[in-house]
Amino acid sequence: MKTERLTKKELAKAVNWIKDGEVVAFPTETVYGLGADATNEEAVQKIFQAKGRPADNPLIIHVASVEQAEQYVTCFPEEAKRVVSNFWPGACTLVLNKKGDIASSVTADLNTIAIRMPDHPVALELIEQAGVPLAAPSANSSGKPSPTTADHVYKDLNGKIRGIIDGGATGVGLESTVLDMTDQKKPTILRPGGVTAEQLETVLGKVYHEKTSDSELLAPKSPGMKYRHYSPDKPVYILPENIEQAEKLIGALEDKKECVGLLVSEDTFESLGSLSSNHFLLGRKGYPEEAANRLYEGLRKLDESDATVILAEAYDKTGIGRAYMNRLEKAAEWLK
Ligand code: TXA
Ligand code: MG
């Protein structure tokens, strides 16, 4: 299949493809999504095929309004409404009890459904004009870093999907927060993301965190957490925060004839000197939103470079730093 690249102005073509049951990648404020009509089982199957995604990992449905979301949940509790009125459109996905006409593979036969309203004019226009919610995972090959540009999507999925709408680079750079609100008294973050726990706590009071240690990966609440994720082909290690230790590690790797690729802040790069010829800068130290925005691009760039190992900088696990570290630790934990 030829994968057509569209500009925003050619959105009408993409709308027709969605209506015909085809799969189209589109920009959101977090990462690019791989969309299909969530009410059409055959169309949704094409998403799983194109990505090589395991069938027991459910998809998020993307809506263009709160009213549209209400059609697919048994009840929209007061607490969920508060989240929605503060953070939609935006990078917060709600897990609620499902109802209505949604293809069963979207929810992997669970009783719950994950829903979000993306904060991106192209995504909203596409959903509105298609007239149906779009099931959409991140538009990468399963296991690869999520795409933050149309080029990333093209590299992973050329020939496997009908088209890509190019809306430029995404803003947040990491996926949405997945918040389980099926128990209103215990709102639980299943996956940290663009809307931070601190932000959610301003409207919900205490927010809980689903632990995703290795043992819990066997029976995860959010099925996606058990799979290898966000990983380039090359091994990723987290760089020690102490500069001398970092230099030692780089030296030891180079002694073993490894070629080190650094994924670090500008400040850390300066402290380390030009130790490595392969590097990608994450922005300023202490600005995790800049690192979040560049992490996936950096992993992809270093994967394409001569580097044989990637050393990435740690950030504090507060604010968006929590989501950044979640993805980085997952990229690092699946050593091949
Ligand atoms: O920012 C995002 O969320 C992007 C853009 C495209 O919207 N989408 C995205 O989708 O990251 P995906 O498929 O890569 O991740 C969806 C996550 C997975 O971890 C999945 O297991 C979880 O949401 N999920 C989906 N439905 C669920 C449900 N009913 N209960 C619990 N977790 C669910
Ligand atoms: Mg994904």
Short mmCIF file of C-alpha atoms and ligand atoms in Angstrom, two decimals:
data_model
loop_
_atom_site.label_atom_id
_atom_site.label_comp_id
_atom_site.label_asym_id
_atom_site.label_seq_id
_atom_site.Cartn_x
_atom_site.Cartn_y
_atom_site.Cartn_z
CA MET A 1 0.00 0.00 0.00
CA LYS A 2 1.27 3.46 -0.84
CA THR A 3 1.30 5.74 2.20
CA GLU A 4 0.25 9.25 1.18
CA ARG A 5 1.55 12.26 3.06
CA LEU A 6 -1.01 15.04 3.44
CA THR A 7 -0.78 18.66 4.50
CA LYS A 8 -3.34 20.06 6.95
CA LYS A 9 -5.20 21.55 3.99
CA GLU A 10 -5.82 18.08 2.56
CA LEU A 11 -7.68 16.91 5.65
CA ALA A 12 -10.81 16.05 3.62
CA LYS A 13 -8.95 13.15 2.02
CA ALA A 14 -8.10 11.74 5.43
CA VAL A 15 -11.73 12.11 6.53
CA ASN A 16 -12.80 9.99 3.55
CA TRP A 17 -10.20 7.34 4.29
CA ILE A 18 -11.43 7.09 7.89
CA LYS A 19 -15.01 6.77 6.62
CA ASP A 20 -13.83 4.02 4.25
CA GLY A 21 -12.36 2.06 7.16
CA GLU A 22 -8.71 2.95 6.47
CA VAL A 23 -5.99 3.89 8.94
CA VAL A 24 -4.51 7.41 9.03
CA ALA A 25 -1.79 8.92 11.25
CA PHE A 26 -2.58 12.38 12.62
CA PRO A 27 -0.90 14.89 14.93
CA THR A 28 -2.00 15.45 18.51
CA GLU A 29 -0.43 17.67 21.16
CA THR A 30 1.30 14.65 22.77
CA VAL A 31 2.55 12.33 20.00
CA TYR A 32 1.23 11.29 16.56
CA GLY A 33 -1.73 8.90 16.72
CA LEU A 34 -2.68 6.09 14.35
CA GLY A 35 -6.40 6.59 13.87
CA ALA A 36 -9.29 4.47 12.65
CA ASP A 37 -13.07 4.54 13.13
CA ALA A 38 -13.50 3.14 16.66
CA THR A 39 -16.94 1.76 15.75
CA ASN A 40 -15.62 -0.31 12.83
CA GLU A 41 -14.05 -3.61 13.91
CA GLU A 42 -12.28 -4.25 10.62
CA ALA A 43 -10.76 -0.76 10.59
CA VAL A 44 -9.51 -1.16 14.16
CA GLN A 45 -7.92 -4.51 13.27
CA LYS A 46 -5.83 -2.66 10.69
CA ILE A 47 -4.29 -0.53 13.47
CA PHE A 48 -3.12 -3.64 15.34
CA GLN A 49 -1.71 -5.10 12.11
CA ALA A 50 0.14 -1.96 11.03
CA LYS A 51 1.79 -1.50 14.43
CA GLY A 52 2.34 -5.17 15.20
CA ARG A 53 0.51 -4.50 18.46
CA PRO A 54 -0.58 -7.36 20.74
CA ALA A 55 -4.38 -7.75 20.69
CA ASP A 56 -4.72 -7.65 24.49
CA ASN A 57 -3.41 -4.08 24.66
CA PRO A 58 -6.47 -1.78 24.38
CA LEU A 59 -6.63 1.54 22.56
CA ILE A 60 -7.64 5.04 23.61
CA ILE A 61 -10.64 6.55 21.82
CA HIS A 62 -10.30 10.18 20.81
CA VAL A 63 -13.35 12.44 20.89
CA ALA A 64 -14.02 16.02 19.83
CA SER A 65 -16.31 16.96 22.74
CA VAL A 66 -17.38 15.94 26.23
CA GLU A 67 -20.85 15.11 24.87
CA GLN A 68 -19.29 12.62 22.46
CA ALA A 69 -17.36 11.02 25.33
CA GLU A 70 -20.58 10.66 27.35
CA GLN A 71 -22.02 8.37 24.69
CA TYR A 72 -19.43 5.70 25.49
CA VAL A 73 -19.41 5.58 29.31
CA THR A 74 -22.05 4.25 31.69
CA CYS A 75 -21.58 7.19 34.00
CA PHE A 76 -19.46 10.31 34.11
CA PRO A 77 -18.79 10.85 37.82
CA GLU A 78 -18.51 14.35 39.31
CA GLU A 79 -14.75 13.91 39.82
CA ALA A 80 -14.23 12.96 36.18
CA LYS A 81 -16.22 16.01 35.11
CA ARG A 82 -13.90 18.17 37.16
CA VAL A 83 -10.87 16.66 35.41
CA VAL A 84 -12.47 17.19 32.05
CA SER A 85 -13.48 20.79 32.67
CA ASN A 86 -9.93 21.61 33.78
CA PHE A 87 -7.81 19.51 31.44
CA TRP A 88 -9.77 18.79 28.26
CA PRO A 89 -8.92 19.24 25.53
CA GLY A 90 -5.57 17.95 26.74
CA ALA A 91 -3.15 15.19 27.65
CA CYS A 92 -5.32 13.36 30.16
CA THR A 93 -7.02 10.09 29.23
CA LEU A 94 -9.83 8.88 31.48
CA VAL A 95 -10.58 5.21 32.06
CA LEU A 96 -14.31 4.76 32.82
CA ASN A 97 -16.90 2.00 32.51
CA LYS A 98 -17.83 1.56 28.90
CA LYS A 99 -21.09 1.41 27.03
CA GLY A 100 -22.25 1.86 23.45
CA ASP A 101 -21.19 0.97 19.99
CA ILE A 102 -17.41 0.55 20.06
CA ALA A 103 -15.50 -2.23 18.26
CA SER A 104 -14.69 -4.87 20.88
CA SER A 105 -10.97 -5.02 20.00
CA VAL A 106 -10.60 -1.33 20.95
CA THR A 107 -11.07 -2.23 24.60
CA ALA A 108 -9.55 -5.73 24.34
CA ASP A 109 -12.85 -7.01 25.77
CA LEU A 110 -12.47 -5.07 29.04
CA ASN A 111 -15.52 -3.47 30.71
CA THR A 112 -13.72 -0.17 30.74
CA ILE A 113 -12.77 2.31 28.03
CA ALA A 114 -9.98 4.89 27.80
CA ILE A 115 -11.07 8.26 26.35
CA ARG A 116 -9.44 11.59 25.66
CA MET A 117 -10.08 14.81 23.78
CA PRO A 118 -6.80 15.89 22.17
CA ASP A 119 -5.72 19.52 22.23
CA HIS A 120 -4.81 19.84 18.57
CA PRO A 121 -6.84 21.61 15.88
CA VAL A 122 -6.05 19.00 13.20
CA ALA A 123 -7.01 16.08 15.45
CA LEU A 124 -10.24 17.76 16.55
CA GLU A 125 -11.20 18.66 12.98
CA LEU A 126 -10.53 15.11 11.79
CA ILE A 127 -12.68 13.56 14.55
CA GLU A 128 -15.47 16.08 14.04
CA GLN A 129 -15.63 15.63 10.29
CA ALA A 130 -15.36 11.85 10.46
CA GLY A 131 -18.34 11.94 12.84
CA VAL A 132 -17.05 9.01 14.90
CA PRO A 133 -14.56 8.63 17.74
CA LEU A 134 -11.10 7.59 16.55
CA ALA A 135 -9.32 4.68 18.17
CA ALA A 136 -5.68 5.71 18.12
CA PRO A 137 -2.52 4.37 19.71
CA SER A 138 0.76 6.18 19.19
CA ALA A 139 1.73 5.89 15.50
CA ASN A 140 5.01 3.98 15.97
CA SER A 141 5.85 0.35 15.31
CA SER A 142 5.12 -1.52 18.52
CA GLY A 143 8.11 -1.27 20.90
CA LYS A 144 9.70 1.76 19.20
CA PRO A 145 9.77 5.29 20.65
CA SER A 146 6.53 7.14 19.93
CA PRO A 147 6.59 9.53 16.95
CA THR A 148 6.76 13.26 17.52
CA THR A 149 6.99 14.18 13.81
CA ALA A 150 5.35 12.97 10.60
CA ASP A 151 8.79 11.74 9.47
CA HIS A 152 9.01 9.39 12.46
CA VAL A 153 5.65 7.91 11.49
CA TYR A 154 6.71 7.56 7.88
CA LYS A 155 9.91 5.73 8.85
CA ASP A 156 8.01 3.21 10.98
CA LEU A 157 4.84 2.70 8.98
CA ASN A 158 5.45 3.58 5.32
CA GLY A 159 3.58 1.06 3.19
CA LYS A 160 1.43 -0.14 6.10
CA ILE A 161 -1.10 2.69 6.45
CA ARG A 162 -3.22 4.76 4.06
CA GLY A 163 -1.82 8.16 4.97
CA ILE A 164 -0.21 10.64 7.36
CA ILE A 165 -1.39 14.17 8.03
CA ASP A 166 1.65 16.34 8.70
CA GLY A 167 0.93 18.84 11.46
CA GLY A 168 4.56 19.58 12.36
CA ALA A 169 6.29 18.52 15.58
CA THR A 170 4.10 17.71 18.57
CA GLY A 171 4.18 19.95 21.65
CA VAL A 172 4.27 17.80 24.79
CA GLY A 173 6.37 15.06 23.21
CA LEU A 174 5.23 12.28 25.58
CA GLU A 175 1.89 10.49 25.70
CA SER A 176 -1.13 11.48 27.75
CA THR A 177 -1.60 10.60 31.41
CA VAL A 178 -3.89 7.57 31.76
CA LEU A 179 -6.11 8.13 34.80
CA ASP A 180 -8.37 5.35 36.07
CA MET A 181 -11.55 6.91 37.44
CA THR A 182 -13.66 3.75 37.67
CA ASP A 183 -13.35 4.10 41.46
CA GLN A 184 -14.15 7.77 42.10
CA LYS A 185 -12.70 7.63 45.58
CA LYS A 186 -9.37 6.40 44.29
CA PRO A 187 -8.35 8.16 41.07
CA THR A 188 -5.24 6.25 39.97
CA ILE A 189 -2.61 7.18 37.43
CA LEU A 190 -1.92 4.07 35.33
CA ARG A 191 0.57 5.87 33.09
CA PRO A 192 2.14 9.26 33.95
CA GLY A 193 1.99 11.72 31.06
CA GLY A 194 1.35 15.24 29.86
CA VAL A 195 -1.01 16.30 32.67
CA THR A 196 0.96 15.90 35.89
CA ALA A 197 -0.11 14.32 39.20
CA GLU A 198 0.39 17.73 40.84
CA GLN A 199 -2.03 19.33 38.36
CA LEU A 200 -4.61 16.57 38.88
CA GLU A 201 -4.33 16.90 42.65
CA THR A 202 -5.39 20.54 42.46
CA VAL A 203 -8.85 19.37 41.34
CA LEU A 204 -9.08 15.84 42.81
CA GLY A 205 -7.24 15.92 46.12
CA LYS A 206 -5.11 12.81 46.50
CA VAL A 207 -4.21 10.90 43.35
CA TYR A 208 -2.81 7.36 43.50
CA HIS A 209 -0.09 5.81 41.35
CA GLU A 210 -0.26 2.34 39.90
CA LYS A 211 3.05 0.67 40.58
CA THR A 212 4.62 -0.96 37.58
CA SER A 213 7.48 -2.91 39.09
CA ASP A 214 8.49 -6.08 37.25
CA SER A 215 6.36 -8.41 39.35
CA GLU A 216 3.31 -6.26 38.78
CA LEU A 217 3.91 -6.15 35.08
CA LEU A 218 2.50 -9.67 34.94
CA ALA A 219 -0.98 -8.50 35.95
CA PRO A 220 -1.03 -4.86 35.05
CA LYS A 221 -4.05 -2.60 35.41
CA SER A 222 -3.08 -0.80 32.23
CA PRO A 223 -2.37 -3.68 29.87
CA GLY A 224 0.10 -1.66 27.80
CA MET A 225 2.54 -1.42 30.67
CA LYS A 226 3.70 -5.03 30.39
CA TYR A 227 5.13 -4.77 26.90
CA ARG A 228 8.54 -3.62 25.81
CA HIS A 229 8.13 0.04 25.11
CA TYR A 230 9.76 3.20 23.97
CA SER A 231 12.99 1.42 23.12
CA PRO A 232 15.45 2.13 20.37
CA ASP A 233 17.40 -0.89 19.09
CA LYS A 234 20.52 0.11 20.99
CA PRO A 235 20.88 -0.44 24.74
CA VAL A 236 19.95 2.57 26.88
CA TYR A 237 21.51 3.27 30.29
CA ILE A 238 20.67 6.02 32.73
CA LEU A 239 23.68 8.28 33.26
CA PRO A 240 24.85 8.62 36.90
CA GLU A 241 24.04 12.11 38.21
CA ASN A 242 27.50 12.57 39.66
CA ILE A 243 29.73 13.93 36.89
CA GLU A 244 32.85 11.99 37.95
CA GLN A 245 30.87 8.75 38.00
CA ALA A 246 29.40 9.62 34.64
CA GLU A 247 32.87 10.22 33.19
CA LYS A 248 34.06 6.93 34.66
CA LEU A 249 31.19 5.03 33.07
CA ILE A 250 31.81 6.66 29.68
CA GLY A 251 35.53 5.84 29.96
CA ALA A 252 34.81 2.22 30.89
CA LEU A 253 32.45 1.80 27.94
CA GLU A 254 34.97 3.33 25.55
CA ASP A 255 37.65 0.99 26.86
CA LYS A 256 35.34 -1.80 25.79
CA LYS A 257 35.27 -0.24 22.31
CA GLU A 258 31.70 0.93 22.72
CA CYS A 259 30.70 4.14 20.98
CA VAL A 260 28.75 6.23 23.47
CA GLY A 261 25.76 8.36 22.45
CA LEU A 262 24.84 11.01 25.02
CA LEU A 263 21.27 12.16 25.56
CA VAL A 264 21.79 14.95 28.07
CA SER A 265 20.99 18.57 28.97
CA GLU A 266 23.16 21.35 27.59
CA ASP A 267 24.59 21.91 31.08
CA THR A 268 25.59 18.28 31.59
CA PHE A 269 27.09 18.17 28.11
CA GLU A 270 29.28 21.13 28.98
CA SER A 271 30.42 19.54 32.25
CA LEU A 272 31.32 16.33 30.47
CA GLY A 273 33.31 18.15 27.84
CA SER A 274 33.10 16.85 24.31
CA LEU A 275 33.58 13.30 25.49
CA SER A 276 31.33 11.82 22.92
CA SER A 277 30.99 12.55 19.24
CA ASN A 278 27.37 11.39 19.24
CA HIS A 279 25.04 13.47 21.30
CA PHE A 280 21.53 14.89 21.35
CA LEU A 281 20.72 17.75 23.69
CA LEU A 282 17.58 17.67 25.82
CA GLY A 283 17.46 21.40 26.54
CA ARG A 284 18.31 23.16 29.77
CA LYS A 285 19.02 21.21 32.97
CA GLY A 286 16.12 21.52 35.39
CA TYR A 287 13.54 22.01 32.60
CA PRO A 288 11.90 18.59 32.34
CA GLU A 289 9.27 19.84 29.87
CA GLU A 290 12.11 20.47 27.38
CA ALA A 291 13.49 16.97 27.99
CA ALA A 292 10.00 15.46 27.63
CA ASN A 293 9.59 17.24 24.31
CA ARG A 294 12.90 15.91 22.96
CA LEU A 295 13.29 12.46 24.51
CA TYR A 296 11.78 10.38 21.69
CA GLU A 297 13.44 12.40 18.95
CA GLY A 298 16.77 11.96 20.76
CA LEU A 299 16.35 8.19 21.16
CA ARG A 300 15.56 7.91 17.46
CA LYS A 301 18.48 10.14 16.37
CA LEU A 302 21.01 8.27 18.50
CA ASP A 303 19.63 4.97 17.29
CA GLU A 304 20.46 6.10 13.75
CA SER A 305 23.94 7.37 14.73
CA ASP A 306 27.20 5.40 15.10
CA ALA A 307 26.58 5.08 18.83
CA THR A 308 26.49 1.51 20.10
CA VAL A 309 25.09 2.45 23.53
CA ILE A 310 22.94 5.37 24.65
CA LEU A 311 23.48 7.12 28.00
CA ALA A 312 20.56 9.32 29.01
CA GLU A 313 20.28 11.92 31.75
CA ALA A 314 17.95 11.44 34.74
CA TYR A 315 15.54 14.21 35.80
CA ASP A 316 13.65 14.66 39.09
CA LYS A 317 10.44 12.65 39.18
CA THR A 318 8.24 15.64 39.78
CA GLY A 319 5.86 17.33 37.35
CA ILE A 320 6.39 16.09 33.80
CA GLY A 321 9.74 14.69 35.02
CA ARG A 322 7.79 11.70 36.31
CA ALA A 323 6.54 10.85 32.82
CA TYR A 324 9.99 11.47 31.32
CA MET A 325 11.60 9.08 33.82
CA ASN A 326 8.85 6.50 33.36
CA ARG A 327 9.60 6.31 29.61
CA LEU A 328 13.35 6.43 30.10
CA GLU A 329 13.30 3.64 32.70
CA LYS A 330 11.17 1.53 30.37
CA ALA A 331 13.56 2.15 27.49
CA ALA A 332 16.44 1.12 29.77
CA GLU A 333 14.84 -1.86 31.44
CA TRP A 334 14.47 -4.06 28.37
CA LEU A 335 18.11 -4.71 27.74
CA LYS A 336 18.50 -6.99 24.83
O1 TXA B 1 -1.06 10.71 24.13
C1 TXA B 1 -1.56 9.61 23.94
O2 TXA B 1 -2.22 9.01 24.80
C2 TXA B 1 -1.37 8.99 22.54
C3 TXA B 1 -2.05 9.91 21.53
C4 TXA B 1 -2.03 9.34 20.16
O3 TXA B 1 -3.36 10.18 21.96
N1 TXA B 1 -1.89 7.66 22.50
C5 TXA B 1 -1.29 6.61 23.13
O4 TXA B 1 -1.90 5.41 22.93
O5 TXA B 1 -0.30 6.73 23.81
P1 TXA B 1 -1.21 4.02 23.25
O6 TXA B 1 -2.10 3.00 22.65
O7 TXA B 1 0.18 4.04 22.79
O8 TXA B 1 -1.33 3.90 24.81
C6 TXA B 1 -2.59 3.69 25.42
C7 TXA B 1 -2.40 3.24 26.85
C8 TXA B 1 -1.85 1.83 26.93
O9 TXA B 1 -0.92 1.75 28.01
C9 TXA B 1 -3.11 1.00 27.22
O10 TXA B 1 -2.82 -0.20 27.89
C10 TXA B 1 -3.90 1.96 28.08
O11 TXA B 1 -3.68 3.22 27.50
N2 TXA B 1 -5.34 1.65 28.05
C11 TXA B 1 -6.18 1.70 26.99
N3 TXA B 1 -7.42 1.31 27.35
C12 TXA B 1 -7.37 1.01 28.66
C13 TXA B 1 -8.33 0.55 29.61
N4 TXA B 1 -9.59 0.31 29.28
N5 TXA B 1 -7.92 0.34 30.88
C14 TXA B 1 -6.63 0.60 31.22
N6 TXA B 1 -5.68 1.04 30.39
C15 TXA B 1 -6.04 1.24 29.11
MG MG B 2 2.23 3.72 22.50
#
